[in-house]
Amino acid sequence: MQPTPQHFCFLLVDAFSHLAFSCAVEPLRIANLIADRTLYSCSFRSRDGGPAMASNETQTLVHGRFGDPIRCARLFVLSGQNVERQISPEILTVLRRERVRGTKIGALCSGAWILAQAGLLDGLQAAIHWDYHDGFSEAFPDVHLNRGVFVLDETFITASGGTATADLMLALIAQDQGRDLAIAVADQMVYSGVRSAGAEQTVSLQSRVGARNPHLAQAVRAMEAALERPRSPTDIARDLGISVRQLERIFGQHLNTSPKRYYMALRLARARQLLIQTEASVIEVSLACGFESASHFSRVYRAHYGVTPYAQRSERT
């Protein structure tokens, strides 16, 4: 007698990532195809039971509402853009109810934000799309942000979205059905770059800008580690064992900017993320990004982005 198929239920939050959705469902379908039997089945839920709308405006027919009774081996929350504004009381209630029932729960793309909002991730590691890292850390300081592509060895498994969802599903298939089937599924997907859980989400600075200078990478890492208390180019150059003039020449050659301008752009980018993703006040954001004066922060922000921090915040609504 063949074992009962594992049923995966997906809660599709408005504006969910269609890429992550496909990367979640297709490996399961292909596993069934290769095994020539139903190893996995899937169902989908939306908040009101109507078609779920993805961020690319594709609509997906669903099998019911968030609040309907759920019987599944695994329950996944799948969300996407503007996740903090898409969280409903219904989905939080469902997640808390299913935790009590012992259902295996996971989250894809920005879905870790919803699990954290439900209070499920405190003290645990979680992966979320890199675009949400700053806001997530500020909003949920008790959750240990994992910058890898997925987290499998926790009570609640999480993937950072996009093709990282395929990596997670292939890992689950390997765990459930064996590594040979997972490899066969990856081959069928023409997916040769399968990543382990700890793989970094974003490519290296060298790959992004075509640079191969180790001093540049070290300088940028030093800047990224000190956004709240910015360091001077002199201090950074001294730590690298080079002169300020050498540091400026490296940034000019590889990034076509100065260390000071690049550092400022990093701080402003983090400020924008915090304004969009969190409820922190403009003053709190300015301090978190190394600006002692809110007025100075506002002037620099407007010069860089064309809007004031207050206007940027109001655009969320």
PDB file of C-alpha atoms in Angstrom:
ATOM      1  CA  MET A   1       0.000   0.000   0.000  1.00  0.00           C
ATOM      2  CA  GLN A   2       1.403   3.378  -1.013  1.00  0.00           C
ATOM      3  CA  PRO A   3       1.826   6.031   1.685  1.00  0.00           C
ATOM      4  CA  THR A   4      -0.637   8.922   1.833  1.00  0.00           C
ATOM      5  CA  PRO A   5       0.599  11.961  -0.133  1.00  0.00           C
ATOM      6  CA  GLN A   6       1.895  14.872   1.883  1.00  0.00           C
ATOM      7  CA  HIS A   7      -0.466  17.807   1.548  1.00  0.00           C
ATOM      8  CA  PHE A   8       1.008  21.321   1.456  1.00  0.00           C
ATOM      9  CA  CYS A   9      -1.369  24.231   2.044  1.00  0.00           C
ATOM     10  CA  PHE A  10      -0.333  27.738   0.962  1.00  0.00           C
ATOM     11  CA  LEU A  11      -1.845  30.893   2.452  1.00  0.00           C
ATOM     12  CA  LEU A  12      -1.553  33.409  -0.395  1.00  0.00           C
ATOM     13  CA  VAL A  13      -1.358  36.943   0.980  1.00  0.00           C
ATOM     14  CA  ASP A  14      -2.318  39.806  -1.344  1.00  0.00           C
ATOM     15  CA  ALA A  15       0.596  40.931  -3.564  1.00  0.00           C
ATOM     16  CA  PHE A  16       2.382  37.617  -2.998  1.00  0.00           C
ATOM     17  CA  SER A  17       5.453  36.809  -5.082  1.00  0.00           C
ATOM     18  CA  HIS A  18       4.434  34.780  -8.123  1.00  0.00           C
ATOM     19  CA  LEU A  19       8.056  33.735  -8.651  1.00  0.00           C
ATOM     20  CA  ALA A  20       8.217  32.255  -5.153  1.00  0.00           C
ATOM     21  CA  PHE A  21       4.810  30.625  -5.700  1.00  0.00           C
ATOM     22  CA  SER A  22       6.008  28.842  -8.851  1.00  0.00           C
ATOM     23  CA  CYS A  23       9.267  27.828  -7.189  1.00  0.00           C
ATOM     24  CA  ALA A  24       7.258  26.308  -4.332  1.00  0.00           C
ATOM     25  CA  VAL A  25       4.671  24.379  -6.328  1.00  0.00           C
ATOM     26  CA  GLU A  26       6.598  23.200  -9.395  1.00  0.00           C
ATOM     27  CA  PRO A  27       9.253  21.105  -7.582  1.00  0.00           C
ATOM     28  CA  LEU A  28       6.432  19.212  -5.842  1.00  0.00           C
ATOM     29  CA  ARG A  29       4.613  18.602  -9.133  1.00  0.00           C
ATOM     30  CA  ILE A  30       7.820  17.437 -10.824  1.00  0.00           C
ATOM     31  CA  ALA A  31       8.601  15.113  -7.912  1.00  0.00           C
ATOM     32  CA  ASN A  32       5.221  13.432  -8.494  1.00  0.00           C
ATOM     33  CA  LEU A  33       5.944  13.193 -12.210  1.00  0.00           C
ATOM     34  CA  ILE A  34       9.351  11.585 -11.768  1.00  0.00           C
ATOM     35  CA  ALA A  35       8.178   9.210  -9.023  1.00  0.00           C
ATOM     36  CA  ASP A  36       5.134   8.302 -11.148  1.00  0.00           C
ATOM     37  CA  ARG A  37       2.908   8.589  -8.088  1.00  0.00           C
ATOM     38  CA  THR A  38       1.459  11.342  -5.936  1.00  0.00           C
ATOM     39  CA  LEU A  39       3.991  12.146  -3.265  1.00  0.00           C
ATOM     40  CA  TYR A  40       2.689  15.685  -2.711  1.00  0.00           C
ATOM     41  CA  SER A  41      -0.602  17.512  -3.128  1.00  0.00           C
ATOM     42  CA  CYS A  42      -1.261  21.252  -2.789  1.00  0.00           C
ATOM     43  CA  SER A  43      -4.095  23.592  -1.928  1.00  0.00           C
ATOM     44  CA  PHE A  44      -4.300  27.368  -1.777  1.00  0.00           C
ATOM     45  CA  ARG A  45      -6.172  29.778   0.474  1.00  0.00           C
ATOM     46  CA  SER A  46      -6.890  33.502   0.278  1.00  0.00           C
ATOM     47  CA  ARG A  47      -8.251  35.885   2.867  1.00  0.00           C
ATOM     48  CA  ASP A  48     -11.833  35.904   1.481  1.00  0.00           C
ATOM     49  CA  GLY A  49     -11.829  32.733  -0.606  1.00  0.00           C
ATOM     50  CA  GLY A  50     -11.707  34.674  -3.870  1.00  0.00           C
ATOM     51  CA  PRO A  51      -8.853  34.549  -6.404  1.00  0.00           C
ATOM     52  CA  ALA A  52      -5.523  35.552  -4.846  1.00  0.00           C
ATOM     53  CA  MET A  53      -3.743  38.453  -6.564  1.00  0.00           C
ATOM     54  CA  ALA A  54       0.026  38.252  -7.001  1.00  0.00           C
ATOM     55  CA  SER A  55       2.296  41.275  -7.177  1.00  0.00           C
ATOM     56  CA  ASN A  56       2.413  40.889 -10.984  1.00  0.00           C
ATOM     57  CA  GLU A  57      -1.420  41.033 -11.007  1.00  0.00           C
ATOM     58  CA  THR A  58      -1.750  37.362 -11.896  1.00  0.00           C
ATOM     59  CA  GLN A  59      -4.785  35.804 -10.191  1.00  0.00           C
ATOM     60  CA  THR A  60      -4.730  32.309  -8.707  1.00  0.00           C
ATOM     61  CA  LEU A  61      -7.876  30.318  -7.969  1.00  0.00           C
ATOM     62  CA  VAL A  62      -7.958  29.027  -4.401  1.00  0.00           C
ATOM     63  CA  HIS A  63      -9.663  26.260  -2.455  1.00  0.00           C
ATOM     64  CA  GLY A  64     -10.967  28.315   0.463  1.00  0.00           C
ATOM     65  CA  ARG A  65     -10.428  31.080   2.994  1.00  0.00           C
ATOM     66  CA  PHE A  66      -7.667  31.506   5.560  1.00  0.00           C
ATOM     67  CA  GLY A  67     -10.094  30.703   8.360  1.00  0.00           C
ATOM     68  CA  ASP A  68     -11.486  27.459   6.902  1.00  0.00           C
ATOM     69  CA  PRO A  69     -10.472  24.200   8.621  1.00  0.00           C
ATOM     70  CA  ILE A  70      -6.994  23.089   7.528  1.00  0.00           C
ATOM     71  CA  ARG A  71      -5.686  19.535   7.322  1.00  0.00           C
ATOM     72  CA  CYS A  72      -2.199  19.433   5.912  1.00  0.00           C
ATOM     73  CA  ALA A  73       1.310  18.118   6.478  1.00  0.00           C
ATOM     74  CA  ARG A  74       2.793  21.594   6.030  1.00  0.00           C
ATOM     75  CA  LEU A  75       1.309  25.077   6.048  1.00  0.00           C
ATOM     76  CA  PHE A  76       3.171  27.882   4.264  1.00  0.00           C
ATOM     77  CA  VAL A  77       2.563  31.619   4.353  1.00  0.00           C
ATOM     78  CA  LEU A  78       3.496  33.228   1.046  1.00  0.00           C
ATOM     79  CA  SER A  79       3.579  37.005   0.771  1.00  0.00           C
ATOM     80  CA  GLY A  80       5.479  39.619  -1.198  1.00  0.00           C
ATOM     81  CA  GLN A  81       5.510  43.380  -1.462  1.00  0.00           C
ATOM     82  CA  ASN A  82       4.391  45.697   1.357  1.00  0.00           C
ATOM     83  CA  VAL A  83       3.930  42.727   3.662  1.00  0.00           C
ATOM     84  CA  GLU A  84       3.485  44.845   6.772  1.00  0.00           C
ATOM     85  CA  ARG A  85       0.338  46.381   5.248  1.00  0.00           C
ATOM     86  CA  GLN A  86      -1.100  43.057   4.088  1.00  0.00           C
ATOM     87  CA  ILE A  87      -1.252  41.350   7.486  1.00  0.00           C
ATOM     88  CA  SER A  88      -4.830  40.555   8.504  1.00  0.00           C
ATOM     89  CA  PRO A  89      -6.265  39.435  11.857  1.00  0.00           C
ATOM     90  CA  GLU A  90      -7.523  36.292  10.076  1.00  0.00           C
ATOM     91  CA  ILE A  91      -4.081  35.051   9.095  1.00  0.00           C
ATOM     92  CA  LEU A  92      -2.590  35.734  12.531  1.00  0.00           C
ATOM     93  CA  THR A  93      -5.438  33.799  14.143  1.00  0.00           C
ATOM     94  CA  VAL A  94      -4.956  30.867  11.768  1.00  0.00           C
ATOM     95  CA  LEU A  95      -1.203  30.697  12.408  1.00  0.00           C
ATOM     96  CA  ARG A  96      -1.617  30.774  16.183  1.00  0.00           C
ATOM     97  CA  ARG A  97      -4.359  28.144  15.989  1.00  0.00           C
ATOM     98  CA  GLU A  98      -2.282  25.838  13.799  1.00  0.00           C
ATOM     99  CA  ARG A  99       0.754  26.217  16.058  1.00  0.00           C
ATOM    100  CA  VAL A 100      -1.340  24.947  18.964  1.00  0.00           C
ATOM    101  CA  ARG A 101      -2.546  22.049  16.798  1.00  0.00           C
ATOM    102  CA  GLY A 102       1.055  21.107  16.005  1.00  0.00           C
ATOM    103  CA  THR A 103       0.927  21.830  12.269  1.00  0.00           C
ATOM    104  CA  LYS A 104       4.320  22.270  10.619  1.00  0.00           C
ATOM    105  CA  ILE A 105       4.425  25.930   9.586  1.00  0.00           C
ATOM    106  CA  GLY A 106       6.733  27.768   7.201  1.00  0.00           C
ATOM    107  CA  ALA A 107       7.026  31.096   5.427  1.00  0.00           C
ATOM    108  CA  LEU A 108       8.256  32.126   1.991  1.00  0.00           C
ATOM    109  CA  CYS A 109       9.624  35.418   0.633  1.00  0.00           C
ATOM    110  CA  SER A 110       8.499  38.113   3.107  1.00  0.00           C
ATOM    111  CA  GLY A 111       6.282  35.663   5.000  1.00  0.00           C
ATOM    112  CA  ALA A 112       8.654  35.516   7.977  1.00  0.00           C
ATOM    113  CA  TRP A 113       7.398  39.016   8.810  1.00  0.00           C
ATOM    114  CA  ILE A 114       3.906  37.595   9.315  1.00  0.00           C
ATOM    115  CA  LEU A 115       5.159  34.710  11.463  1.00  0.00           C
ATOM    116  CA  ALA A 116       7.102  37.203  13.579  1.00  0.00           C
ATOM    117  CA  GLN A 117       4.040  39.438  13.888  1.00  0.00           C
ATOM    118  CA  ALA A 118       2.129  36.410  15.154  1.00  0.00           C
ATOM    119  CA  GLY A 119       4.799  35.947  17.831  1.00  0.00           C
ATOM    120  CA  LEU A 120       6.037  32.616  16.480  1.00  0.00           C
ATOM    121  CA  LEU A 121       9.688  33.422  15.779  1.00  0.00           C
ATOM    122  CA  ASP A 122      11.000  34.954  19.019  1.00  0.00           C
ATOM    123  CA  GLY A 123      14.358  33.398  19.885  1.00  0.00           C
ATOM    124  CA  LEU A 124      14.528  31.554  16.554  1.00  0.00           C
ATOM    125  CA  GLN A 125      16.452  32.036  13.331  1.00  0.00           C
ATOM    126  CA  ALA A 126      14.500  33.178  10.289  1.00  0.00           C
ATOM    127  CA  ALA A 127      15.229  34.014   6.660  1.00  0.00           C
ATOM    128  CA  ILE A 128      13.453  36.781   4.777  1.00  0.00           C
ATOM    129  CA  HIS A 129      14.075  38.496   1.456  1.00  0.00           C
ATOM    130  CA  TRP A 130      17.152  40.726   1.734  1.00  0.00           C
ATOM    131  CA  ASP A 131      15.094  43.817   0.879  1.00  0.00           C
ATOM    132  CA  TYR A 132      13.409  43.470   4.299  1.00  0.00           C
ATOM    133  CA  HIS A 133      16.493  42.861   6.437  1.00  0.00           C
ATOM    134  CA  ASP A 134      16.800  46.349   7.932  1.00  0.00           C
ATOM    135  CA  GLY A 135      13.112  46.762   8.690  1.00  0.00           C
ATOM    136  CA  PHE A 136      12.775  43.219  10.023  1.00  0.00           C
ATOM    137  CA  SER A 137      15.677  43.653  12.432  1.00  0.00           C
ATOM    138  CA  GLU A 138      14.219  46.905  13.742  1.00  0.00           C
ATOM    139  CA  ALA A 139      10.671  45.557  14.062  1.00  0.00           C
ATOM    140  CA  PHE A 140      11.545  42.157  15.586  1.00  0.00           C
ATOM    141  CA  PRO A 141      14.758  42.417  17.640  1.00  0.00           C
ATOM    142  CA  ASP A 142      14.025  39.098  19.397  1.00  0.00           C
ATOM    143  CA  VAL A 143      14.178  37.157  16.114  1.00  0.00           C
ATOM    144  CA  HIS A 144      17.615  36.091  14.911  1.00  0.00           C
ATOM    145  CA  LEU A 145      17.846  37.233  11.290  1.00  0.00           C
ATOM    146  CA  ASN A 146      19.577  34.636   9.128  1.00  0.00           C
ATOM    147  CA  ARG A 147      21.010  36.115   5.941  1.00  0.00           C
ATOM    148  CA  GLY A 148      21.114  32.769   4.154  1.00  0.00           C
ATOM    149  CA  VAL A 149      18.639  31.659   1.508  1.00  0.00           C
ATOM    150  CA  PHE A 150      16.543  29.484   3.827  1.00  0.00           C
ATOM    151  CA  VAL A 151      16.330  28.085   7.372  1.00  0.00           C
ATOM    152  CA  LEU A 152      15.315  24.439   7.654  1.00  0.00           C
ATOM    153  CA  ASP A 153      16.525  23.423  11.118  1.00  0.00           C
ATOM    154  CA  GLU A 154      14.014  25.433  13.173  1.00  0.00           C
ATOM    155  CA  THR A 155      10.470  24.810  14.394  1.00  0.00           C
ATOM    156  CA  PHE A 156       9.260  27.221  11.701  1.00  0.00           C
ATOM    157  CA  ILE A 157      11.083  26.931   8.380  1.00  0.00           C
ATOM    158  CA  THR A 158      11.575  30.036   6.256  1.00  0.00           C
ATOM    159  CA  ALA A 159      12.887  30.877   2.792  1.00  0.00           C
ATOM    160  CA  SER A 160      13.924  34.275   1.496  1.00  0.00           C
ATOM    161  CA  GLY A 161      11.828  34.135  -1.668  1.00  0.00           C
ATOM    162  CA  GLY A 162      12.391  33.882  -5.384  1.00  0.00           C
ATOM    163  CA  THR A 163      14.481  30.882  -6.363  1.00  0.00           C
ATOM    164  CA  ALA A 164      15.430  30.357  -2.708  1.00  0.00           C
ATOM    165  CA  THR A 165      11.974  28.812  -2.407  1.00  0.00           C
ATOM    166  CA  ALA A 166      13.019  26.147  -4.923  1.00  0.00           C
ATOM    167  CA  ASP A 167      16.154  25.507  -2.852  1.00  0.00           C
ATOM    168  CA  LEU A 168      13.992  24.944   0.220  1.00  0.00           C
ATOM    169  CA  MET A 169      11.552  22.649  -1.588  1.00  0.00           C
ATOM    170  CA  LEU A 170      14.393  20.581  -3.031  1.00  0.00           C
ATOM    171  CA  ALA A 171      15.840  20.273   0.484  1.00  0.00           C
ATOM    172  CA  LEU A 172      12.451  19.060   1.767  1.00  0.00           C
ATOM    173  CA  ILE A 173      12.162  16.552  -1.070  1.00  0.00           C
ATOM    174  CA  ALA A 174      15.666  15.267  -0.270  1.00  0.00           C
ATOM    175  CA  GLN A 175      14.725  15.030   3.396  1.00  0.00           C
ATOM    176  CA  ASP A 176      11.442  13.209   2.710  1.00  0.00           C
ATOM    177  CA  GLN A 177      12.181  11.123  -0.375  1.00  0.00           C
ATOM    178  CA  GLY A 178      15.949  10.978  -0.714  1.00  0.00           C
ATOM    179  CA  ARG A 179      18.667  12.995  -2.377  1.00  0.00           C
ATOM    180  CA  ASP A 180      18.445  11.158  -5.712  1.00  0.00           C
ATOM    181  CA  LEU A 181      14.878  12.331  -6.293  1.00  0.00           C
ATOM    182  CA  ALA A 182      15.767  15.905  -5.315  1.00  0.00           C
ATOM    183  CA  ILE A 183      18.623  15.891  -7.831  1.00  0.00           C
ATOM    184  CA  ALA A 184      16.324  14.481 -10.521  1.00  0.00           C
ATOM    185  CA  VAL A 185      13.796  17.242  -9.835  1.00  0.00           C
ATOM    186  CA  ALA A 186      16.510  19.903 -10.044  1.00  0.00           C
ATOM    187  CA  ASP A 187      17.710  18.412 -13.344  1.00  0.00           C
ATOM    188  CA  GLN A 188      14.175  18.473 -14.736  1.00  0.00           C
ATOM    189  CA  MET A 189      13.961  22.151 -13.760  1.00  0.00           C
ATOM    190  CA  VAL A 190      17.336  22.777 -15.456  1.00  0.00           C
ATOM    191  CA  TYR A 191      18.348  24.125 -12.055  1.00  0.00           C
ATOM    192  CA  SER A 192      22.048  23.443 -11.682  1.00  0.00           C
ATOM    193  CA  GLY A 193      22.788  26.066  -9.035  1.00  0.00           C
ATOM    194  CA  VAL A 194      21.003  24.471  -6.076  1.00  0.00           C
ATOM    195  CA  ARG A 195      22.085  26.258  -2.893  1.00  0.00           C
ATOM    196  CA  SER A 196      22.475  25.088   0.673  1.00  0.00           C
ATOM    197  CA  ALA A 197      20.678  26.871   3.501  1.00  0.00           C
ATOM    198  CA  GLY A 198      23.665  29.025   4.464  1.00  0.00           C
ATOM    199  CA  ALA A 199      24.304  30.440   0.991  1.00  0.00           C
ATOM    200  CA  GLU A 200      24.257  34.234   0.879  1.00  0.00           C
ATOM    201  CA  GLN A 201      21.183  35.805  -0.712  1.00  0.00           C
ATOM    202  CA  THR A 202      23.028  38.511  -2.623  1.00  0.00           C
ATOM    203  CA  VAL A 203      26.109  38.209  -4.768  1.00  0.00           C
ATOM    204  CA  SER A 204      29.400  39.618  -3.618  1.00  0.00           C
ATOM    205  CA  LEU A 205      30.424  43.213  -4.151  1.00  0.00           C
ATOM    206  CA  GLN A 206      33.060  41.998  -6.585  1.00  0.00           C
ATOM    207  CA  SER A 207      30.397  40.348  -8.731  1.00  0.00           C
ATOM    208  CA  ARG A 208      28.000  43.277  -8.546  1.00  0.00           C
ATOM    209  CA  VAL A 209      30.439  45.946  -9.675  1.00  0.00           C
ATOM    210  CA  GLY A 210      33.019  43.887 -11.526  1.00  0.00           C
ATOM    211  CA  ALA A 211      35.652  44.881  -9.012  1.00  0.00           C
ATOM    212  CA  ARG A 212      38.458  42.616  -7.917  1.00  0.00           C
ATOM    213  CA  ASN A 213      40.157  44.852  -5.388  1.00  0.00           C
ATOM    214  CA  PRO A 214      40.147  43.324  -1.877  1.00  0.00           C
ATOM    215  CA  HIS A 215      40.603  46.745  -0.241  1.00  0.00           C
ATOM    216  CA  LEU A 216      37.352  47.931  -1.827  1.00  0.00           C
ATOM    217  CA  ALA A 217      35.387  44.970  -0.496  1.00  0.00           C
ATOM    218  CA  GLN A 218      36.888  45.402   2.979  1.00  0.00           C
ATOM    219  CA  ALA A 219      36.123  49.122   2.991  1.00  0.00           C
ATOM    220  CA  VAL A 220      32.487  48.564   1.977  1.00  0.00           C
ATOM    221  CA  ARG A 221      32.055  45.874   4.647  1.00  0.00           C
ATOM    222  CA  ALA A 222      33.441  48.291   7.237  1.00  0.00           C
ATOM    223  CA  MET A 223      30.943  50.944   6.114  1.00  0.00           C
ATOM    224  CA  GLU A 224      28.001  48.539   6.149  1.00  0.00           C
ATOM    225  CA  ALA A 225      28.915  47.479   9.691  1.00  0.00           C
ATOM    226  CA  ALA A 226      28.939  51.071  10.962  1.00  0.00           C
ATOM    227  CA  LEU A 227      25.901  52.838   9.525  1.00  0.00           C
ATOM    228  CA  GLU A 228      24.646  54.027  12.913  1.00  0.00           C
ATOM    229  CA  ARG A 229      28.043  55.433  13.931  1.00  0.00           C
ATOM    230  CA  PRO A 230      29.773  56.340  10.674  1.00  0.00           C
ATOM    231  CA  ARG A 231      33.538  56.168  10.531  1.00  0.00           C
ATOM    232  CA  SER A 232      35.770  58.570   8.689  1.00  0.00           C
ATOM    233  CA  PRO A 233      37.580  57.555   5.484  1.00  0.00           C
ATOM    234  CA  THR A 234      40.798  58.217   7.394  1.00  0.00           C
ATOM    235  CA  ASP A 235      39.907  55.590  10.014  1.00  0.00           C
ATOM    236  CA  ILE A 236      38.869  53.050   7.404  1.00  0.00           C
ATOM    237  CA  ALA A 237      42.007  53.588   5.328  1.00  0.00           C
ATOM    238  CA  ARG A 238      44.184  53.223   8.420  1.00  0.00           C
ATOM    239  CA  ASP A 239      42.535  49.902   9.301  1.00  0.00           C
ATOM    240  CA  LEU A 240      43.190  48.685   5.767  1.00  0.00           C
ATOM    241  CA  GLY A 241      46.806  49.754   5.916  1.00  0.00           C
ATOM    242  CA  ILE A 242      46.534  52.173   3.001  1.00  0.00           C
ATOM    243  CA  SER A 243      46.439  55.954   2.638  1.00  0.00           C
ATOM    244  CA  VAL A 244      43.255  58.000   2.267  1.00  0.00           C
ATOM    245  CA  ARG A 245      44.414  58.953  -1.222  1.00  0.00           C
ATOM    246  CA  GLN A 246      44.712  55.265  -2.166  1.00  0.00           C
ATOM    247  CA  LEU A 247      41.228  54.605  -0.787  1.00  0.00           C
ATOM    248  CA  GLU A 248      39.779  57.471  -2.822  1.00  0.00           C
ATOM    249  CA  ARG A 249      41.550  56.244  -5.941  1.00  0.00           C
ATOM    250  CA  ILE A 250      40.128  52.715  -5.486  1.00  0.00           C
ATOM    251  CA  PHE A 251      36.559  53.996  -5.091  1.00  0.00           C
ATOM    252  CA  GLY A 252      36.956  56.308  -8.045  1.00  0.00           C
ATOM    253  CA  GLN A 253      38.352  53.575 -10.269  1.00  0.00           C
ATOM    254  CA  HIS A 254      35.831  50.827  -9.413  1.00  0.00           C
ATOM    255  CA  LEU A 255      32.685  52.692  -8.348  1.00  0.00           C
ATOM    256  CA  ASN A 256      33.146  56.110  -9.954  1.00  0.00           C
ATOM    257  CA  THR A 257      32.526  57.880  -6.661  1.00  0.00           C
ATOM    258  CA  SER A 258      34.326  58.880  -3.488  1.00  0.00           C
ATOM    259  CA  PRO A 259      34.320  56.898  -0.218  1.00  0.00           C
ATOM    260  CA  LYS A 260      32.378  59.692   1.455  1.00  0.00           C
ATOM    261  CA  ARG A 261      29.638  59.781  -1.195  1.00  0.00           C
ATOM    262  CA  TYR A 262      29.354  55.998  -1.295  1.00  0.00           C
ATOM    263  CA  TYR A 263      29.064  55.832   2.504  1.00  0.00           C
ATOM    264  CA  MET A 264      26.338  58.477   2.472  1.00  0.00           C
ATOM    265  CA  ALA A 265      24.407  56.541  -0.179  1.00  0.00           C
ATOM    266  CA  LEU A 266      24.545  53.415   1.998  1.00  0.00           C
ATOM    267  CA  ARG A 267      23.193  55.306   5.004  1.00  0.00           C
ATOM    268  CA  LEU A 268      20.407  56.901   2.974  1.00  0.00           C
ATOM    269  CA  ALA A 269      19.443  53.566   1.428  1.00  0.00           C
ATOM    270  CA  ARG A 270      19.067  52.082   4.904  1.00  0.00           C
ATOM    271  CA  ALA A 271      17.050  55.120   5.985  1.00  0.00           C
ATOM    272  CA  ARG A 272      14.693  54.624   3.053  1.00  0.00           C
ATOM    273  CA  GLN A 273      14.184  50.976   3.964  1.00  0.00           C
ATOM    274  CA  LEU A 274      13.355  51.895   7.552  1.00  0.00           C
ATOM    275  CA  LEU A 275      10.935  54.630   6.483  1.00  0.00           C
ATOM    276  CA  ILE A 276       9.118  52.246   4.161  1.00  0.00           C
ATOM    277  CA  GLN A 277       9.171  49.109   6.273  1.00  0.00           C
ATOM    278  CA  THR A 278       8.873  50.264   9.892  1.00  0.00           C
ATOM    279  CA  GLU A 279       6.884  52.640  12.065  1.00  0.00           C
ATOM    280  CA  ALA A 280      10.025  54.275  13.490  1.00  0.00           C
ATOM    281  CA  SER A 281       9.773  58.075  13.591  1.00  0.00           C
ATOM    282  CA  VAL A 282      11.823  60.178  11.211  1.00  0.00           C
ATOM    283  CA  ILE A 283      14.014  61.243  14.133  1.00  0.00           C
ATOM    284  CA  GLU A 284      14.576  57.610  15.141  1.00  0.00           C
ATOM    285  CA  VAL A 285      15.459  56.714  11.565  1.00  0.00           C
ATOM    286  CA  SER A 286      17.899  59.604  11.303  1.00  0.00           C
ATOM    287  CA  LEU A 287      19.687  58.488  14.471  1.00  0.00           C
ATOM    288  CA  ALA A 288      19.735  54.844  13.342  1.00  0.00           C
ATOM    289  CA  CYS A 289      21.535  55.933  10.174  1.00  0.00           C
ATOM    290  CA  GLY A 290      24.125  58.145  11.821  1.00  0.00           C
ATOM    291  CA  PHE A 291      22.561  61.608  11.473  1.00  0.00           C
ATOM    292  CA  GLU A 292      22.738  63.687  14.637  1.00  0.00           C
ATOM    293  CA  SER A 293      20.401  66.350  13.250  1.00  0.00           C
ATOM    294  CA  ALA A 294      16.961  65.547  11.819  1.00  0.00           C
ATOM    295  CA  SER A 295      17.050  68.721   9.754  1.00  0.00           C
ATOM    296  CA  HIS A 296      20.381  67.764   8.182  1.00  0.00           C
ATOM    297  CA  PHE A 297      19.041  64.280   7.507  1.00  0.00           C
ATOM    298  CA  SER A 298      15.958  65.747   5.817  1.00  0.00           C
ATOM    299  CA  ARG A 299      18.029  68.020   3.558  1.00  0.00           C
ATOM    300  CA  VAL A 300      20.415  65.256   2.497  1.00  0.00           C
ATOM    301  CA  TYR A 301      17.583  62.768   1.974  1.00  0.00           C
ATOM    302  CA  ARG A 302      15.645  65.182  -0.231  1.00  0.00           C
ATOM    303  CA  ALA A 303      18.727  65.987  -2.289  1.00  0.00           C
ATOM    304  CA  HIS A 304      19.317  62.263  -2.866  1.00  0.00           C
ATOM    305  CA  TYR A 305      15.777  60.942  -3.417  1.00  0.00           C
ATOM    306  CA  GLY A 306      13.846  64.059  -4.436  1.00  0.00           C
ATOM    307  CA  VAL A 307      11.399  63.792  -1.517  1.00  0.00           C
ATOM    308  CA  THR A 308      11.628  64.525   2.180  1.00  0.00           C
ATOM    309  CA  PRO A 309      11.656  61.655   4.708  1.00  0.00           C
ATOM    310  CA  TYR A 310       8.154  62.702   5.791  1.00  0.00           C
ATOM    311  CA  ALA A 311       6.887  62.569   2.201  1.00  0.00           C
ATOM    312  CA  GLN A 312       8.562  59.180   1.736  1.00  0.00           C
ATOM    313  CA  ARG A 313       6.727  57.876   4.793  1.00  0.00           C
ATOM    314  CA  SER A 314       3.368  59.227   3.596  1.00  0.00           C
ATOM    315  CA  GLU A 315       3.766  57.418   0.241  1.00  0.00           C
ATOM    316  CA  ARG A 316       3.278  54.089   2.042  1.00  0.00           C
ATOM    317  CA  THR A 317      -0.402  54.775   2.616  1.00  0.00           C
TER     318      THR A 317
END
